[in-house]
Coordinates of C-alpha atoms and ligand atoms in Angstrom, one line a residue:
X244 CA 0.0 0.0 0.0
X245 CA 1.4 3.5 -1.2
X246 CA 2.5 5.4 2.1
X247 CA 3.0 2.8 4.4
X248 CA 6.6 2.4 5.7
X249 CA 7.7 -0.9 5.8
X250 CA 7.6 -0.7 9.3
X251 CA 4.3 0.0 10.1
X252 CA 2.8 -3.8 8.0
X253 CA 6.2 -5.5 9.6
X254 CA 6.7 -6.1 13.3
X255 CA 7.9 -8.6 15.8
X256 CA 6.0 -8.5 18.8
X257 CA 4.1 -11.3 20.9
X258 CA 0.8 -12.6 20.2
X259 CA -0.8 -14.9 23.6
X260 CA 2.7 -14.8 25.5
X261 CA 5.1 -16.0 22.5
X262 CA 7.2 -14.2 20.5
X263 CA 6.0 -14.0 16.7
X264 CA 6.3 -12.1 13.7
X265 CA 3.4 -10.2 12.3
X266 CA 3.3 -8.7 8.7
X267 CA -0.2 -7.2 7.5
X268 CA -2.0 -7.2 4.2
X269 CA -4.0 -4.0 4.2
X270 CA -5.5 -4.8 0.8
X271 CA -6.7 -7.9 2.0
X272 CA -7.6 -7.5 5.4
X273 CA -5.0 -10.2 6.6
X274 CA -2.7 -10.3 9.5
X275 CA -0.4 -13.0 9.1
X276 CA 2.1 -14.3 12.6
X277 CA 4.5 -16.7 12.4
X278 CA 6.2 -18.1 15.6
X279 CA 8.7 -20.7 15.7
X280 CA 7.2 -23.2 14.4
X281 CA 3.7 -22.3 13.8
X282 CA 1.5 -20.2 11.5
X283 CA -1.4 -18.0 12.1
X284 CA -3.9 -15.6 10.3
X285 CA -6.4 -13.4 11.4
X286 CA -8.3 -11.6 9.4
X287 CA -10.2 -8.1 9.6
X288 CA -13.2 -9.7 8.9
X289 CA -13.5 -11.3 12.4
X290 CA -12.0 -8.9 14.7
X291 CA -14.4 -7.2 16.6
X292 CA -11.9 -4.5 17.4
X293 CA -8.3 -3.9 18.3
X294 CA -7.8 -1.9 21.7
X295 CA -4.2 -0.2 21.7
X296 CA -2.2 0.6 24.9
X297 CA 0.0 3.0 26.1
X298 CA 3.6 2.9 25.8
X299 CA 5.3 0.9 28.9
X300 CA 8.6 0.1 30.5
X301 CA 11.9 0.6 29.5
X302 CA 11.6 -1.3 25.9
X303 CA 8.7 0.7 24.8
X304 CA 6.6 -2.3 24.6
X305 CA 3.0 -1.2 23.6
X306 CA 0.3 -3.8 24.8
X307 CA -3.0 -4.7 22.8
X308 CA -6.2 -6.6 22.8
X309 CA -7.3 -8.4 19.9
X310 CA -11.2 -9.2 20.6
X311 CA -11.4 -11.9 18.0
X312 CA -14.4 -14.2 17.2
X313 CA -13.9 -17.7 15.9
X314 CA -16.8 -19.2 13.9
X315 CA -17.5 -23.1 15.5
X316 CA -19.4 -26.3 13.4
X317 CA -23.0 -24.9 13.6
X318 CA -24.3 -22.3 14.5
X319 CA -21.8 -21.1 17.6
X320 CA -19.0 -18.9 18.1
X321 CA -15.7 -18.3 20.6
X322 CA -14.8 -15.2 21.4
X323 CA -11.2 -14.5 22.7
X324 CA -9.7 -11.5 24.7
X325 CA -6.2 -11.8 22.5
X326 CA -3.5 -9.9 23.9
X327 CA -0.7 -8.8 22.0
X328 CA 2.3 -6.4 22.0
X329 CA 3.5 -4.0 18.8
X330 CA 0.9 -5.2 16.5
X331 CA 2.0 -3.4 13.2
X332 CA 0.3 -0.2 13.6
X333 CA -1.6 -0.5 10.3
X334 CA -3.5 -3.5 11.6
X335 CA -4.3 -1.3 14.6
X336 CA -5.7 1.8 12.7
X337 CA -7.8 -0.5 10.6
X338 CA -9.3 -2.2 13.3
X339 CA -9.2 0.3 16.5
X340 CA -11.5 0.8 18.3
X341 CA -13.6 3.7 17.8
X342 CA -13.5 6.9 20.1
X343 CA -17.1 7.0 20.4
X344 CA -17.2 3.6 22.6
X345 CA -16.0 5.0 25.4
X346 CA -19.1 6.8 26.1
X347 CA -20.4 3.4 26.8
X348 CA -18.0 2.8 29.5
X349 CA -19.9 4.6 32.9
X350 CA -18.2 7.5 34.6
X351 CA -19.3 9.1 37.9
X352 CA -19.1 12.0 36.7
X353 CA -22.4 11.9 34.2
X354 CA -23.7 10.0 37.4
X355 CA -26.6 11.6 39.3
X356 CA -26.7 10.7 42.8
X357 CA -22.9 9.3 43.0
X358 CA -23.7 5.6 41.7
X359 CA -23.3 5.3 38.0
X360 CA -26.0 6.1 35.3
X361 CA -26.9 3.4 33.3
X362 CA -27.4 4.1 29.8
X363 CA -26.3 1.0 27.7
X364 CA -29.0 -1.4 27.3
X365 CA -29.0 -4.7 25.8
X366 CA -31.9 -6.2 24.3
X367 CA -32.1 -9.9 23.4
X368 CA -34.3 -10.7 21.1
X369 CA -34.7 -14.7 21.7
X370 CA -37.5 -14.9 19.4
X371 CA -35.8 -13.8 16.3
X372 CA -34.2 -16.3 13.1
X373 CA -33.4 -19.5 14.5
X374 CA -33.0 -18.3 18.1
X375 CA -29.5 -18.0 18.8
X376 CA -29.5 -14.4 20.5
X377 CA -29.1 -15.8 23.9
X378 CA -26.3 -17.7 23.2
X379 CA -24.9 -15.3 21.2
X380 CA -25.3 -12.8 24.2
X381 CA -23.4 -15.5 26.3
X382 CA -20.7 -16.7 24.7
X383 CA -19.2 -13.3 22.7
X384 CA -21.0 -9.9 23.6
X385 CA -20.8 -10.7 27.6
X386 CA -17.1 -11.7 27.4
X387 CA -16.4 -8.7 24.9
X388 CA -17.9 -6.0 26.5
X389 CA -15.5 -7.3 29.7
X390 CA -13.0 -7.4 27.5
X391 CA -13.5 -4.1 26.8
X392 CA -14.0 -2.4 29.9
X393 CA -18.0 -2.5 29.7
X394 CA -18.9 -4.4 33.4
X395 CA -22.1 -6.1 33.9
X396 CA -23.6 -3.6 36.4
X397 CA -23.0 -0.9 33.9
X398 CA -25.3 -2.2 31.5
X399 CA -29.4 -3.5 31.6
X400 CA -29.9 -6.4 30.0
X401 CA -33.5 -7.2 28.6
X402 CA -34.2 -10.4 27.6
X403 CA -38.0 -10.5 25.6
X404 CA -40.9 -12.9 26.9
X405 CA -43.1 -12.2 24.4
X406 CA -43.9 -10.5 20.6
X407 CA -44.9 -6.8 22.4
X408 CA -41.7 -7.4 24.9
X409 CA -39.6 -5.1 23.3
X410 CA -42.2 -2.0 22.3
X411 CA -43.4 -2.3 26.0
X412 CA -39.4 -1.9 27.1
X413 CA -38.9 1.2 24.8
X414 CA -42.1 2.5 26.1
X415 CA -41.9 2.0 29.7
X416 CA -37.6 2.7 30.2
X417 CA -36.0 4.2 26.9
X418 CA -38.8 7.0 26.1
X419 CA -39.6 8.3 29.5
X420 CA -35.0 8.5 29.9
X421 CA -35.0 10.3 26.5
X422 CA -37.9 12.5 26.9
X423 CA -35.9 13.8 30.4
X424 CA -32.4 14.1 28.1
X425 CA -30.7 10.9 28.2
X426 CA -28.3 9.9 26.2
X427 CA -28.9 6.1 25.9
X428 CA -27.7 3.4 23.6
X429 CA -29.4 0.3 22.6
X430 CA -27.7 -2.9 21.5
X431 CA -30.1 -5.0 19.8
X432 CA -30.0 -8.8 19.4
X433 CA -32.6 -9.1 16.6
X434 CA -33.9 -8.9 13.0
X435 CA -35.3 -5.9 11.4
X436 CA -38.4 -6.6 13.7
X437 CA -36.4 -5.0 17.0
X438 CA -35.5 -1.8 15.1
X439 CA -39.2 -1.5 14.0
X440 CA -40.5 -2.0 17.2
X441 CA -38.7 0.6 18.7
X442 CA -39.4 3.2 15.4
X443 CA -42.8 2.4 16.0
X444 CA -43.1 3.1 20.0
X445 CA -40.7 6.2 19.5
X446 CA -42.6 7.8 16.1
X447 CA -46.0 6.9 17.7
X448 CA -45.2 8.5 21.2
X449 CA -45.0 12.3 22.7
X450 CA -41.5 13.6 22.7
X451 CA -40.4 16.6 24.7
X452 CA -38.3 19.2 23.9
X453 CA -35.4 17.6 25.6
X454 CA -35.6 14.3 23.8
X455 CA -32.5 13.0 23.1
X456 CA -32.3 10.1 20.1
X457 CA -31.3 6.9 21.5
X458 CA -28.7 5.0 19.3
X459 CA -28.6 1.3 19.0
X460 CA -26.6 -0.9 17.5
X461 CA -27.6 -3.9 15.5
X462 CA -26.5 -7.4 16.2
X463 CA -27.9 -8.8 13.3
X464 CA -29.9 -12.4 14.1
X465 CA -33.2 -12.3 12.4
X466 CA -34.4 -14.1 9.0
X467 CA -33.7 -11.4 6.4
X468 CA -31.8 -8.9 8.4
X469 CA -32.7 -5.8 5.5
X470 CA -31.1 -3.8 7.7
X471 CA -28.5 -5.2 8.6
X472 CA -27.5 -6.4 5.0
X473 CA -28.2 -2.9 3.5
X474 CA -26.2 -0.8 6.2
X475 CA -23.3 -3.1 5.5
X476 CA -23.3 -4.7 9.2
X477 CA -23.2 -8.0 7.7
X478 CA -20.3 -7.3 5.5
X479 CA -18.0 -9.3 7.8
X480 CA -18.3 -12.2 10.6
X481 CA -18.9 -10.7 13.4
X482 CA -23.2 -10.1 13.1
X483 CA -22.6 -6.7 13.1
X484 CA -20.7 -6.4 16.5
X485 CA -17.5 -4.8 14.8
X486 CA -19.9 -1.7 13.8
X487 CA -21.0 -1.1 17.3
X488 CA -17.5 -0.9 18.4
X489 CA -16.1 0.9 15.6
X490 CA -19.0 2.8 13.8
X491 CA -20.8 6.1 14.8
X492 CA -23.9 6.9 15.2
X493 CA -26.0 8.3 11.9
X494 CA -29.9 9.1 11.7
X495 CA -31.4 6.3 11.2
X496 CA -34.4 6.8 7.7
X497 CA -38.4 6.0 8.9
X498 CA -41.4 6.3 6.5
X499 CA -45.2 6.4 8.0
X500 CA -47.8 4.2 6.0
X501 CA -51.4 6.1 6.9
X502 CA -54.3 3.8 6.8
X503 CA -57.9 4.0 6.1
X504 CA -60.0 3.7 9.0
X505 CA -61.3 0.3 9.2
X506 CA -58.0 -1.5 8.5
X507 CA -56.5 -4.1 11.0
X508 CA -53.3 -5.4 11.4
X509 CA -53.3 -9.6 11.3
X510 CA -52.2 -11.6 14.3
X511 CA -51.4 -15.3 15.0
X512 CA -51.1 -16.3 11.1
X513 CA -54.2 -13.9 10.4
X514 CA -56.4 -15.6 13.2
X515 CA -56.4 -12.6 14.8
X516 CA -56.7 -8.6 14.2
X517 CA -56.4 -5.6 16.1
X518 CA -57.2 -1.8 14.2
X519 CA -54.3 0.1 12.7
X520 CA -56.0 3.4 14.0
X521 CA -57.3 4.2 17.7
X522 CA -61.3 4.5 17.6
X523 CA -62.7 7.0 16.0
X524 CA -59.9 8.2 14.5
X525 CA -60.3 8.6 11.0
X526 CA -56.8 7.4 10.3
X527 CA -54.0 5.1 11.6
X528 CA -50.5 5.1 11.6
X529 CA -48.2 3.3 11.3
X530 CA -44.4 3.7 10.9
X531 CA -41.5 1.4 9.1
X532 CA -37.8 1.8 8.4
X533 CA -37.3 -0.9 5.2
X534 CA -40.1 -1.9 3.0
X535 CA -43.7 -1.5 2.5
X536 CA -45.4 -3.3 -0.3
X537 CA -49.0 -4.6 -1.7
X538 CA -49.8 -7.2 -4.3
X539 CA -47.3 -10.0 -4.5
X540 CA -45.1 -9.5 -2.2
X541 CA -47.3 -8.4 0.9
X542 CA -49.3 -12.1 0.5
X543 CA -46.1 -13.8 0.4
X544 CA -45.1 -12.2 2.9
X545 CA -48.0 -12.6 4.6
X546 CA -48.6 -16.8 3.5
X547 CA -45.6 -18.0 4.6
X548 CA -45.8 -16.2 8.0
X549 CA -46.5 -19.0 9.5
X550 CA -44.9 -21.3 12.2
X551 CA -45.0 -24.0 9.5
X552 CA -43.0 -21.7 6.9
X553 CA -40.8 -20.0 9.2
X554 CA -39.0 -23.7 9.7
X555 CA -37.6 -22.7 6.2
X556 CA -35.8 -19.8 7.0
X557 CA -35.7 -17.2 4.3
X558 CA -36.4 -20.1 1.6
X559 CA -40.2 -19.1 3.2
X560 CA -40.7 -16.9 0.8
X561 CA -39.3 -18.6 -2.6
X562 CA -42.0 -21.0 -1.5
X563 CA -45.1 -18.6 -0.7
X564 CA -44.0 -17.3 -4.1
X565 CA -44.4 -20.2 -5.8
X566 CA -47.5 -21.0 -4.7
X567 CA -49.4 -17.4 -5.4
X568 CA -47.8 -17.4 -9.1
X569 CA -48.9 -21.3 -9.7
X570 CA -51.7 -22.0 -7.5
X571 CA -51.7 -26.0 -6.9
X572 CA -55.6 -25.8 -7.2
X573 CA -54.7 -24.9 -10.9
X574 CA -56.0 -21.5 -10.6
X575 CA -54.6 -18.5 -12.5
X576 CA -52.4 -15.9 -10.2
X577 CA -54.2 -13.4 -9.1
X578 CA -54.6 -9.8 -10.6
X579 CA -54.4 -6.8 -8.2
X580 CA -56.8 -3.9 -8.7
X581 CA -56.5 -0.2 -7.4
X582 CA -55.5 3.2 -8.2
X583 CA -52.0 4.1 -7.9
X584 CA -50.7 7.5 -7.4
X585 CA -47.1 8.4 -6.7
X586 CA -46.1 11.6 -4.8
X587 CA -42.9 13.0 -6.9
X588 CA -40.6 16.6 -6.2
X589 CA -40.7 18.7 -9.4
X590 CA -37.2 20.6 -10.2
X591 CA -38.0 23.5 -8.2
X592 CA -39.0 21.1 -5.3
X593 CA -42.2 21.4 -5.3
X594 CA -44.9 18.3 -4.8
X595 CA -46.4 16.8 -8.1
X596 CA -48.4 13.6 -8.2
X597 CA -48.6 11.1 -10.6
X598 CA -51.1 8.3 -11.6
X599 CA -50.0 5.2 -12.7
X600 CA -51.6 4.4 -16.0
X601 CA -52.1 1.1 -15.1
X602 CA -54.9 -0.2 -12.7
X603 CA -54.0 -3.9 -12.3
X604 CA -51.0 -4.8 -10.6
X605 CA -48.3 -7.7 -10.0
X606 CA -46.1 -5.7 -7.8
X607 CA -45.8 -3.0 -5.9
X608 CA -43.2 -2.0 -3.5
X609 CA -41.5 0.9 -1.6
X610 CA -38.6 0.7 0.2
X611 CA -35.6 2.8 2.2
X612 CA -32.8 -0.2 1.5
X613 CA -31.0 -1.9 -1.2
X614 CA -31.5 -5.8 -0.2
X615 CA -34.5 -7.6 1.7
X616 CA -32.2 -10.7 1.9
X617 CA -28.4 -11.2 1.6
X618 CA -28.8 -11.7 -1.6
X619 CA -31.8 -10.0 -2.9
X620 CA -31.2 -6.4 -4.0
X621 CA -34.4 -4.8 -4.4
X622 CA -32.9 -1.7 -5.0
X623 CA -29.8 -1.8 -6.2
X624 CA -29.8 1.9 -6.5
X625 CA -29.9 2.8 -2.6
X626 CA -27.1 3.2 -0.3
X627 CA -26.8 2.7 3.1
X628 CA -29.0 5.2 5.3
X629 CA -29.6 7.6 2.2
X630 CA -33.2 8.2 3.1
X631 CA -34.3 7.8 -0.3
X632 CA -37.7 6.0 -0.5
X633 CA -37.9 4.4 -3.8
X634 CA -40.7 2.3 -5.9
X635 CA -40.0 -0.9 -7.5
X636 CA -43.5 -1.7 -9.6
X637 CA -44.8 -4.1 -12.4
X638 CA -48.3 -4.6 -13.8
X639 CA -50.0 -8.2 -14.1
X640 CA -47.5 -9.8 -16.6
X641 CA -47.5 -13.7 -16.9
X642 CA -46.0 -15.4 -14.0
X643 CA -43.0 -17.2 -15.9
X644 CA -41.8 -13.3 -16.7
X645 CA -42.6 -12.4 -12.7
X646 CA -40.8 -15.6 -12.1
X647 CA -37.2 -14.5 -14.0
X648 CA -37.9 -10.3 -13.0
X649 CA -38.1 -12.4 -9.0
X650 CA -34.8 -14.4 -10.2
X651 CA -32.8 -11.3 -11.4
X652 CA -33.2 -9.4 -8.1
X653 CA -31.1 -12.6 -6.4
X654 CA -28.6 -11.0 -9.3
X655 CA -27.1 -7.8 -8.1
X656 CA -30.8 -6.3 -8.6
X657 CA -30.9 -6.6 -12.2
X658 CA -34.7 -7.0 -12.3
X659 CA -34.4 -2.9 -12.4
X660 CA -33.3 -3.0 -16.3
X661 CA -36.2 -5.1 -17.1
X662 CA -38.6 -3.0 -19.6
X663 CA -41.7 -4.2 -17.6
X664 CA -40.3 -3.0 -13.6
X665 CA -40.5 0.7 -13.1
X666 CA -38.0 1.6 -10.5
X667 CA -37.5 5.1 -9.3
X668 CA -37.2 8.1 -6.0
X669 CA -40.5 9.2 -4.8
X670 CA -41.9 11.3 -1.7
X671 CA -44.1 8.6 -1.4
X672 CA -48.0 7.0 -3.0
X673 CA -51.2 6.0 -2.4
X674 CA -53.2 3.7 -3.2
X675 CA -56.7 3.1 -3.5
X676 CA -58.1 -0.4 -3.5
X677 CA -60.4 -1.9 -5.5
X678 CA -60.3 -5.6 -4.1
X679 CA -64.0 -7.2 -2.6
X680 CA -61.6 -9.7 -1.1
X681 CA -59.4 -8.8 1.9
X682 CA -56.7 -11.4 1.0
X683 CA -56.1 -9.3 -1.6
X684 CA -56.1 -5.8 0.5
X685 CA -53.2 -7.4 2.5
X686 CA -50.7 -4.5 2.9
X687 CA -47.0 -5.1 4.7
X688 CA -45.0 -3.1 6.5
X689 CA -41.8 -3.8 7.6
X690 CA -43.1 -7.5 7.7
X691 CA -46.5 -6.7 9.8
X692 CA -49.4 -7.3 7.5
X693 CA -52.4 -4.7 7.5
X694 CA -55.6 -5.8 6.2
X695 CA -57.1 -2.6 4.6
X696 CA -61.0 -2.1 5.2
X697 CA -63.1 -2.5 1.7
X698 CA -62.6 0.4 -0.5
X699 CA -59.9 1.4 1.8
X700 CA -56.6 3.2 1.1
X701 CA -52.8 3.4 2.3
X702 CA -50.5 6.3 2.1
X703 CA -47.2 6.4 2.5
X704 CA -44.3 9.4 2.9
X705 CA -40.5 9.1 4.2
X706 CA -39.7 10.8 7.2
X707 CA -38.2 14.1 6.5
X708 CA -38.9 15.9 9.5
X709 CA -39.3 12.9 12.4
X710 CA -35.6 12.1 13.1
X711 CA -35.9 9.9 16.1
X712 CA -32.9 7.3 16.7
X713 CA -29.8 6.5 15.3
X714 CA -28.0 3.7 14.1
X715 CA -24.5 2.7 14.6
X716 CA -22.4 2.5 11.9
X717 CA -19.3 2.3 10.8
X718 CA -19.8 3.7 6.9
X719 CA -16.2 3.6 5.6
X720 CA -15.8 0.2 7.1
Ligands
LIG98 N1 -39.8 -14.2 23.7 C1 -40.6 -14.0 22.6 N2 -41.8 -14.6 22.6 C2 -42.6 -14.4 21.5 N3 -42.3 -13.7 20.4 C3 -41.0 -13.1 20.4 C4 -40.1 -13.3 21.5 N4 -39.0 -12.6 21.2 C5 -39.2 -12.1 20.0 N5 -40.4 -12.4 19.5 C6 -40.9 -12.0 18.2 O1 -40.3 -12.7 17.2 C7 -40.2 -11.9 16.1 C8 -38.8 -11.9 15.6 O2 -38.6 -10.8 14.7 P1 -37.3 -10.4 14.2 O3 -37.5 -9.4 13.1 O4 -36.3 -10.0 15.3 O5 -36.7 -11.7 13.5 P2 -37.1 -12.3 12.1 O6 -38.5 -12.1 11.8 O7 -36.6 -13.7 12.2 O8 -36.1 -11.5 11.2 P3 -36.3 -10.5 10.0 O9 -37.3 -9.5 10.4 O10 -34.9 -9.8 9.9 O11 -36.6 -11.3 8.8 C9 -40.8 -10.6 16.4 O12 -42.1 -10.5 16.0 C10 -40.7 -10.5 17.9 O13 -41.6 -9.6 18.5

């Protein structure tokens, strides 16, 4: 790398107690040690972060931490406090830790009554993906945050019993702390269903003049983690842990889907339902931070949200697909009906709408991230946190020409060059439904699935005044 001194990738030093020799491939994110008769690498990818010490003794000896995490068979991981001495300092800088953690550590002096405020809050999510928060609670965040200087009484730990646990935890401790001017941060062991939950009870709630936006950061465990894979936190193998010790905190994009009166949002695999607005309201709200859709994919989403489909991971919805394109009763796919109308700036800013010419529909979709999945790049076109809401829409087309748009999206989000998929910005749309039957009215938002009352109607807008919690993030990472 141009500008680095030989030096400075080049060291001898000690890694666990023996001497080794460490040289460092910035380009690749490698750091490769070789003792006396043994061989190591470690690479950036699965450091959490690098903690450098001061300068001691006579030799100048500088002592570091490695916190490194080991991926085991299965789904389990080791984490390991690994301490070092002169690391080559390019490893260091692209790996430290960043400034900004060190709020997280408590000080008596931001304490109010001589014991220490606590303002880091873990939140373990053990209902989300396969259910490996807990564990992954135990065995790496627990040992790291010692590692790191974070002790267990400095810290609350919430651990959810139930689907409203974490909306009644944001209600009841982090609001009523923010709306008095505390600065708190959040580290969330969940999907994107955590980070809703908490936009939700924080966009739906009274905030005082002193709020102060909580931060959290993301330790990425659901099903599709949008999120997570559209912020970059699951570029490397950590689940996102490496970003809440090295990112900072940036505002965090919301949009508000407004519902007609008489729409419900479906419980317990649709059994149940419980209305989007308060009574006698003549609206509800209700607030999302990836993806709201109608048409095909709101009833897959919606199908194969079921205990049965959520065995399958995120192949759930691949299935769900399948099934509304081909129906196995040999029926054809169904056509959506409703008016469309999109909500556009002009060039001198100003608010323009614009009806779709179309009234039936295959797909319709709005969304604040690039990828729903790992792999599946809705918009290919949106970066991480730009707050750009943008539209992805085709019209009832044959299902084998759904099927390949569907497969192109797994391609880098090439399904945006087909001639049939309109894909642009907007302020937001609305749409006005012309469906007798309410499986067809099915709306979803951020994964929740509204039912919208007959002849009913959504709306939906980004956020552009409503900035209410950050994310933690390390952007250049
Ligand atoms: N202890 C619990 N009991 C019942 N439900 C829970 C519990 N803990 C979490 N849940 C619920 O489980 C669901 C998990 O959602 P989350 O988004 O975190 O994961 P996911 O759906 O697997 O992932 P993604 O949204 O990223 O696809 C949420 O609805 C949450 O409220």
């Amino acid at each position: 790398m141009p500008g680095l001194r030989n030096e400075d990738r080049r060291n001898d030093g000690t890694i666990r107690g023996k001497d080794a020799n460490f040289s460092y491939d910035a380009e690749e994110g490698i750091l490769s040690i070789k003792g006396d008769s043994w061989l190591e690498t470690i690479l950036d990818r699965s450091v959490i972060a690098v903690i450098d010490g001061e300068k001691g003794g006579e030799s100048g000896t500088k002592n570091q931490q490695i916190l490194l995490l080991s991926k085991l068979p299965g789904t389990r991981y080791k984490f390991e406090d690994v301490q070092a001495t002169d690391l080559p300092q390019s490893f260091i800088d692209a790996n430290a830790i960043s400034p900004h953690f060190e709020h997280l550590k408590p000080s008596r002096s931001n304490s109010r009554d001589g014991g220490y405020v606590r303002s880091l809050y873990v939140i373990i999510s053990i209902g989300s993906g396969t259910g490996e928060a807990q564990d992954f609670f135990d065995n790496v965040v627990k040992p790291a945050f010692g590692a790191s200087g974070v002790q267990p009484f400095s810290y609350y730990v919430h651990t959810t019993d139930s689907h409203k646990s974490i909306e009644r935890f944001i209600s009841a401790v982090i609001l009523p702390r923010a709306n008095e001017g505390v600065s708190q941060t959040i580290l969330l062991l969940s999907g994107d269903g955590g980070v809703v939950d908490t936009v939700n009870v924080l966009l739906s709630s009274k905030r005082s003049e002193q709020y102060v936006k909580p931060a959290i950061g993301l330790v990425s465990m659901g099903t599709g983690n949008a999120l997570a894979n559209s912020t970059g936190l699951n570029g490397d193998l950590t689940r996102g842990l490496r970003h809440f010790y090295r990112g900072k905190a940036h505002p965090m994009p919301t949009f508000t889907a407004t519902f007609s009166p008489d729409s419900e949002i479906l419980l317990d695999e649709g059994r149940a339902a419980e209305p989007v607005a308060p009574p006698a309201a003549d609206a509800g709200e209700m607030y999302g931070a990836v993806v709201c859709s109608w048409a095909l994919h709101a009833s897959l989403v919606a199908d194969s949200d079921t205990a049965e489909y959520r065995k399958f991971g995120s192949q759930r919805f691949q299935m769900a697909a399948k099934e509304l394109l081909s129906p196995s009763d040999g029926s054809a796919p169904h056509i959506y009906k409703g008016r469309i109308t999109l909500f556009k700036l002009d060039e001198n800013g100003h608010e323009m709408r614009q009806m779709l010419n179309t009234q039936e529909h295959g797909y319709i979709l709005t969304t604040l991230v690039s990828n729903l999945e790992e792999n599946l790049t809705i918009s290919p076109h949106s970066k991480p946190l730009d707050g750009q809401l943008r539209i992805v829409h085709f019209g009832a087309i044959p299902s084998e020409e759904v099927m390949k748009i569907l497969g192109l999206a797994f391609q880098g989000g090439a399904h945006v060059g087909c001639e049939a998929v309109s894909y642009e910005s907007i302020e937001g749309f609305r749409i006005e439904f012309d469906e007798p039957d309410g499986r067809w009215r099915r709306v979803c938002v951020d994964g929740r699935i509204v039912r919208v009352g007959e002849s009913g109607w959504v709306e939906v807008r980004k956020n552009t005044s409503a900035d209410v919690l950050d994310i933690v993030v390390d952007l250049e990472g």
